[in-house]
Amino acid sequence: MARPTLDPQRRRSETLNLRLSPTEMYDLRRRAAEAGVTLADYARATLTGRRPKPKPVKDRVMAALLYELSSIATNLSQLEDATGEANFGQWARYVGGELVERVTDRHELTPLIEEHLEAINGAGHMVNALARRANMGKPLDAGEVEETLSILRRVLEPIHRAVKRPAKAGDGVPDPGDGPDAL
């Protein structure tokens, strides 16, 4: 079913070109991210006097983690489909299923997650590069696959260890005695 046609007065057909300094642009992007909206939505709201309020850090961090985990799981599933290797499917089910399920509503882990989010994103880019090559029918280097999965295991380990324990108010520090399950 097609979207209904907007009234011409509500249709966004006008543009505004605006030059900003790098500092102003950085600040605008940061505020949009804090509010959890796109840069365009933040600018539009601000210009029309309805500045969005920042979302709580715990919500922003959790949304970012869930996005990263689902992206990684999708790429791992693509790797399984392209290569037929079940190991990628096991990783995909863990990252996109079990880990997502365990981390959901564990807001006490926000500081730990925030600390490791950039590394998780980096590992996700590595998995994405492998999936892109595999989807194009190019052979994968076994050493690179091993290195990528090793890095993925290492960056997910703190989150994995933390979610193996039951949630406790004010917690967030993983038990150093736990290690990741071998996939």
mmCIF file of C-alpha atoms in Angstrom:
data_model
loop_
_atom_site.group_PDB
_atom_site.id
_atom_site.type_symbol
_atom_site.label_atom_id
_atom_site.label_comp_id
_atom_site.label_asym_id
_atom_site.label_seq_id
_atom_site.Cartn_x
_atom_site.Cartn_y
_atom_site.Cartn_z
ATOM 1 C CA MET A 1 0.000 0.000 0.000
ATOM 2 C CA ALA A 2 1.443 3.367 -1.009
ATOM 3 C CA ARG A 3 1.907 6.196 1.426
ATOM 4 C CA PRO A 4 -0.817 8.838 1.270
ATOM 5 C CA THR A 5 0.072 12.044 -0.555
ATOM 6 C CA LEU A 6 0.928 14.901 1.781
ATOM 7 C CA ASP A 7 -0.847 18.218 1.664
ATOM 8 C CA PRO A 8 1.422 20.653 -0.288
ATOM 9 C CA GLN A 9 1.732 22.819 2.837
ATOM 10 C CA ARG A 10 3.142 19.873 4.828
ATOM 11 C CA ARG A 11 5.387 18.473 2.081
ATOM 12 C CA ARG A 12 9.061 19.238 2.685
ATOM 13 C CA SER A 13 10.003 20.652 -0.683
ATOM 14 C CA GLU A 14 12.041 23.686 0.393
ATOM 15 C CA THR A 15 15.766 23.560 1.155
ATOM 16 C CA LEU A 16 18.073 25.704 3.240
ATOM 17 C CA ASN A 17 21.789 25.820 2.485
ATOM 18 C CA LEU A 18 23.800 26.787 5.516
ATOM 19 C CA ARG A 19 27.526 27.067 6.108
ATOM 20 C CA LEU A 20 28.914 26.112 9.511
ATOM 21 C CA SER A 21 32.363 26.080 10.996
ATOM 22 C CA PRO A 22 33.808 22.638 11.774
ATOM 23 C CA THR A 23 33.261 23.352 15.472
ATOM 24 C CA GLU A 24 29.641 24.320 14.924
ATOM 25 C CA MET A 25 29.035 21.204 12.807
ATOM 26 C CA TYR A 26 30.683 18.968 15.407
ATOM 27 C CA ASP A 27 28.521 20.498 18.137
ATOM 28 C CA LEU A 28 25.374 20.094 16.039
ATOM 29 C CA ARG A 29 26.169 16.440 15.273
ATOM 30 C CA ARG A 30 26.928 15.764 18.949
ATOM 31 C CA ARG A 31 23.651 17.303 20.092
ATOM 32 C CA ALA A 32 21.679 15.374 17.473
ATOM 33 C CA ALA A 33 23.341 12.143 18.621
ATOM 34 C CA GLU A 34 22.589 12.978 22.253
ATOM 35 C CA ALA A 35 18.956 13.512 21.322
ATOM 36 C CA GLY A 36 18.924 10.272 19.361
ATOM 37 C CA VAL A 37 17.746 11.887 16.136
ATOM 38 C CA THR A 38 19.265 12.514 12.725
ATOM 39 C CA LEU A 39 21.187 15.700 12.056
ATOM 40 C CA ALA A 40 18.440 16.932 9.709
ATOM 41 C CA ASP A 41 15.679 16.228 12.237
ATOM 42 C CA TYR A 42 17.638 17.977 14.993
ATOM 43 C CA ALA A 43 18.369 21.024 12.820
ATOM 44 C CA ARG A 44 14.739 21.244 11.642
ATOM 45 C CA ALA A 45 13.412 20.989 15.184
ATOM 46 C CA THR A 46 15.892 23.527 16.502
ATOM 47 C CA LEU A 47 15.192 26.007 13.700
ATOM 48 C CA THR A 48 11.455 25.743 14.323
ATOM 49 C CA GLY A 49 11.814 26.211 18.086
ATOM 50 C CA ARG A 50 11.266 22.602 19.182
ATOM 51 C CA ARG A 51 14.754 21.528 20.254
ATOM 52 C CA PRO A 52 14.754 17.798 21.046
ATOM 53 C CA LYS A 53 15.708 16.843 24.562
ATOM 54 C CA PRO A 54 18.694 14.533 25.009
ATOM 55 C CA LYS A 55 17.851 10.877 25.496
ATOM 56 C CA PRO A 56 19.288 9.293 28.623
ATOM 57 C CA VAL A 57 22.796 7.906 28.112
ATOM 58 C CA LYS A 58 21.623 4.407 29.010
ATOM 59 C CA ASP A 59 19.067 4.444 26.176
ATOM 60 C CA ARG A 60 21.540 5.805 23.615
ATOM 61 C CA VAL A 61 24.259 3.322 24.594
ATOM 62 C CA MET A 62 21.894 0.354 24.597
ATOM 63 C CA ALA A 63 20.450 1.325 21.200
ATOM 64 C CA ALA A 64 23.962 1.676 19.772
ATOM 65 C CA LEU A 65 25.011 -1.725 21.145
ATOM 66 C CA LEU A 66 21.915 -3.471 19.816
ATOM 67 C CA TYR A 67 22.489 -1.889 16.406
ATOM 68 C CA GLU A 68 26.122 -3.073 16.363
ATOM 69 C CA LEU A 69 25.247 -6.599 17.497
ATOM 70 C CA SER A 70 22.453 -6.999 14.955
ATOM 71 C CA SER A 71 24.702 -5.695 12.164
ATOM 72 C CA ILE A 72 27.470 -8.120 13.128
ATOM 73 C CA ALA A 73 24.987 -11.005 13.321
ATOM 74 C CA THR A 74 23.611 -10.162 9.871
ATOM 75 C CA ASN A 75 27.100 -10.161 8.382
ATOM 76 C CA LEU A 76 27.942 -13.449 10.097
ATOM 77 C CA SER A 77 24.775 -15.003 8.651
ATOM 78 C CA GLN A 78 25.784 -13.759 5.218
ATOM 79 C CA LEU A 79 29.198 -15.363 5.711
ATOM 80 C CA GLU A 80 27.538 -18.667 6.581
ATOM 81 C CA ASP A 81 25.314 -18.450 3.499
ATOM 82 C CA ALA A 82 28.210 -17.538 1.207
ATOM 83 C CA THR A 83 30.736 -20.051 2.552
ATOM 84 C CA GLY A 84 28.587 -22.822 3.989
ATOM 85 C CA GLU A 85 30.683 -22.769 7.177
ATOM 86 C CA ALA A 86 28.508 -23.520 10.212
ATOM 87 C CA ASN A 87 30.915 -21.688 12.556
ATOM 88 C CA PHE A 88 29.687 -18.364 11.168
ATOM 89 C CA GLY A 89 26.092 -19.411 11.861
ATOM 90 C CA GLN A 90 26.960 -20.294 15.453
ATOM 91 C CA TRP A 91 28.532 -16.870 15.896
ATOM 92 C CA ALA A 92 25.499 -15.186 14.306
ATOM 93 C CA ARG A 93 23.054 -16.968 16.603
ATOM 94 C CA TYR A 94 25.120 -16.075 19.654
ATOM 95 C CA VAL A 95 25.765 -12.414 18.775
ATOM 96 C CA GLY A 96 22.326 -11.632 17.322
ATOM 97 C CA GLY A 97 20.290 -13.907 19.551
ATOM 98 C CA GLU A 98 21.680 -14.992 22.880
ATOM 99 C CA LEU A 99 23.872 -11.948 23.566
ATOM 100 C CA VAL A 100 21.151 -9.504 22.487
ATOM 101 C CA GLU A 101 18.629 -11.292 24.691
ATOM 102 C CA ARG A 102 20.954 -11.273 27.694
ATOM 103 C CA VAL A 103 21.954 -7.622 27.368
ATOM 104 C CA THR A 104 18.429 -6.263 26.825
ATOM 105 C CA ASP A 105 17.222 -4.267 29.842
ATOM 106 C CA ARG A 106 20.608 -4.545 31.583
ATOM 107 C CA HIS A 107 20.999 -0.780 31.931
ATOM 108 C CA GLU A 108 23.365 -1.211 34.866
ATOM 109 C CA LEU A 109 25.936 -2.296 32.249
ATOM 110 C CA THR A 110 25.830 1.078 30.473
ATOM 111 C CA PRO A 111 29.328 2.207 31.597
ATOM 112 C CA LEU A 112 30.866 -1.115 30.578
ATOM 113 C CA ILE A 113 29.072 -1.140 27.217
ATOM 114 C CA GLU A 114 29.977 2.481 26.509
ATOM 115 C CA GLU A 115 33.622 1.730 27.229
ATOM 116 C CA HIS A 116 33.695 -1.104 24.658
ATOM 117 C CA LEU A 117 31.319 0.216 21.992
ATOM 118 C CA GLU A 118 34.007 1.662 19.730
ATOM 119 C CA ALA A 119 35.970 -1.607 19.749
ATOM 120 C CA ILE A 120 32.781 -3.574 18.990
ATOM 121 C CA ASN A 121 32.117 -1.221 16.072
ATOM 122 C CA GLY A 122 35.647 -1.798 14.769
ATOM 123 C CA ALA A 123 35.254 -5.567 14.944
ATOM 124 C CA GLY A 124 31.920 -5.187 13.179
ATOM 125 C CA HIS A 125 33.661 -3.407 10.311
ATOM 126 C CA MET A 126 36.093 -6.319 10.024
ATOM 127 C CA VAL A 127 33.235 -8.847 9.898
ATOM 128 C CA ASN A 128 31.480 -6.646 7.324
ATOM 129 C CA ALA A 129 34.587 -6.617 5.107
ATOM 130 C CA LEU A 130 34.713 -10.421 5.196
ATOM 131 C CA ALA A 131 31.008 -10.685 4.364
ATOM 132 C CA ARG A 132 31.347 -8.226 1.494
ATOM 133 C CA ARG A 133 34.176 -10.269 -0.034
ATOM 134 C CA ALA A 134 32.328 -13.557 0.480
ATOM 135 C CA ASN A 135 29.140 -12.131 -1.051
ATOM 136 C CA MET A 136 31.130 -11.137 -4.152
ATOM 137 C CA GLY A 137 32.361 -14.722 -4.475
ATOM 138 C CA LYS A 138 35.936 -13.896 -3.530
ATOM 139 C CA PRO A 139 37.875 -16.438 -1.467
ATOM 140 C CA LEU A 140 38.481 -15.666 2.199
ATOM 141 C CA ASP A 141 41.921 -15.949 3.734
ATOM 142 C CA ALA A 142 41.730 -18.469 6.619
ATOM 143 C CA GLY A 143 44.185 -16.428 8.678
ATOM 144 C CA GLU A 144 42.117 -13.280 8.277
ATOM 145 C CA VAL A 145 38.943 -15.130 9.235
ATOM 146 C CA GLU A 146 40.650 -16.522 12.341
ATOM 147 C CA GLU A 147 42.043 -13.106 13.275
ATOM 148 C CA THR A 148 38.659 -11.405 12.774
ATOM 149 C CA LEU A 149 36.799 -13.942 14.918
ATOM 150 C CA SER A 150 39.522 -13.728 17.563
ATOM 151 C CA ILE A 151 39.166 -9.933 17.682
ATOM 152 C CA LEU A 152 35.379 -10.249 17.792
ATOM 153 C CA ARG A 153 35.647 -12.678 20.712
ATOM 154 C CA ARG A 154 38.055 -10.344 22.536
ATOM 155 C CA VAL A 155 35.904 -7.209 22.151
ATOM 156 C CA LEU A 156 32.680 -9.007 23.128
ATOM 157 C CA GLU A 157 34.254 -10.824 26.082
ATOM 158 C CA PRO A 158 33.633 -8.084 28.708
ATOM 159 C CA ILE A 159 29.956 -7.856 27.719
ATOM 160 C CA HIS A 160 29.677 -11.650 27.561
ATOM 161 C CA ARG A 161 31.164 -12.023 31.036
ATOM 162 C CA ALA A 162 28.928 -9.316 32.483
ATOM 163 C CA VAL A 163 25.690 -10.780 31.129
ATOM 164 C CA LYS A 164 26.492 -14.291 32.324
ATOM 165 C CA ARG A 165 25.787 -13.036 35.830
ATOM 166 C CA PRO A 166 22.304 -12.105 37.050
ATOM 167 C CA ALA A 167 21.501 -8.396 37.068
ATOM 168 C CA LYS A 168 22.223 -6.548 40.292
ATOM 169 C CA ALA A 169 21.381 -2.930 40.991
ATOM 170 C CA GLY A 170 24.456 -0.714 40.674
ATOM 171 C CA ASP A 171 26.501 -3.533 39.144
ATOM 172 C CA GLY A 172 28.338 -3.415 35.862
ATOM 173 C CA VAL A 173 31.678 -4.957 36.678
ATOM 174 C CA PRO A 174 32.155 -8.402 35.161
ATOM 175 C CA ASP A 175 33.358 -11.330 37.241
ATOM 176 C CA PRO A 176 36.980 -11.915 36.191
ATOM 177 C CA GLY A 177 36.556 -15.677 36.692
ATOM 178 C CA ASP A 178 34.114 -16.047 33.777
ATOM 179 C CA GLY A 179 35.331 -16.492 30.231
ATOM 180 C CA PRO A 180 33.477 -16.559 26.941
ATOM 181 C CA ASP A 181 31.952 -19.824 25.796
ATOM 182 C CA ALA A 182 33.907 -21.312 22.935
ATOM 183 C CA LEU A 183 31.982 -20.976 19.710
#
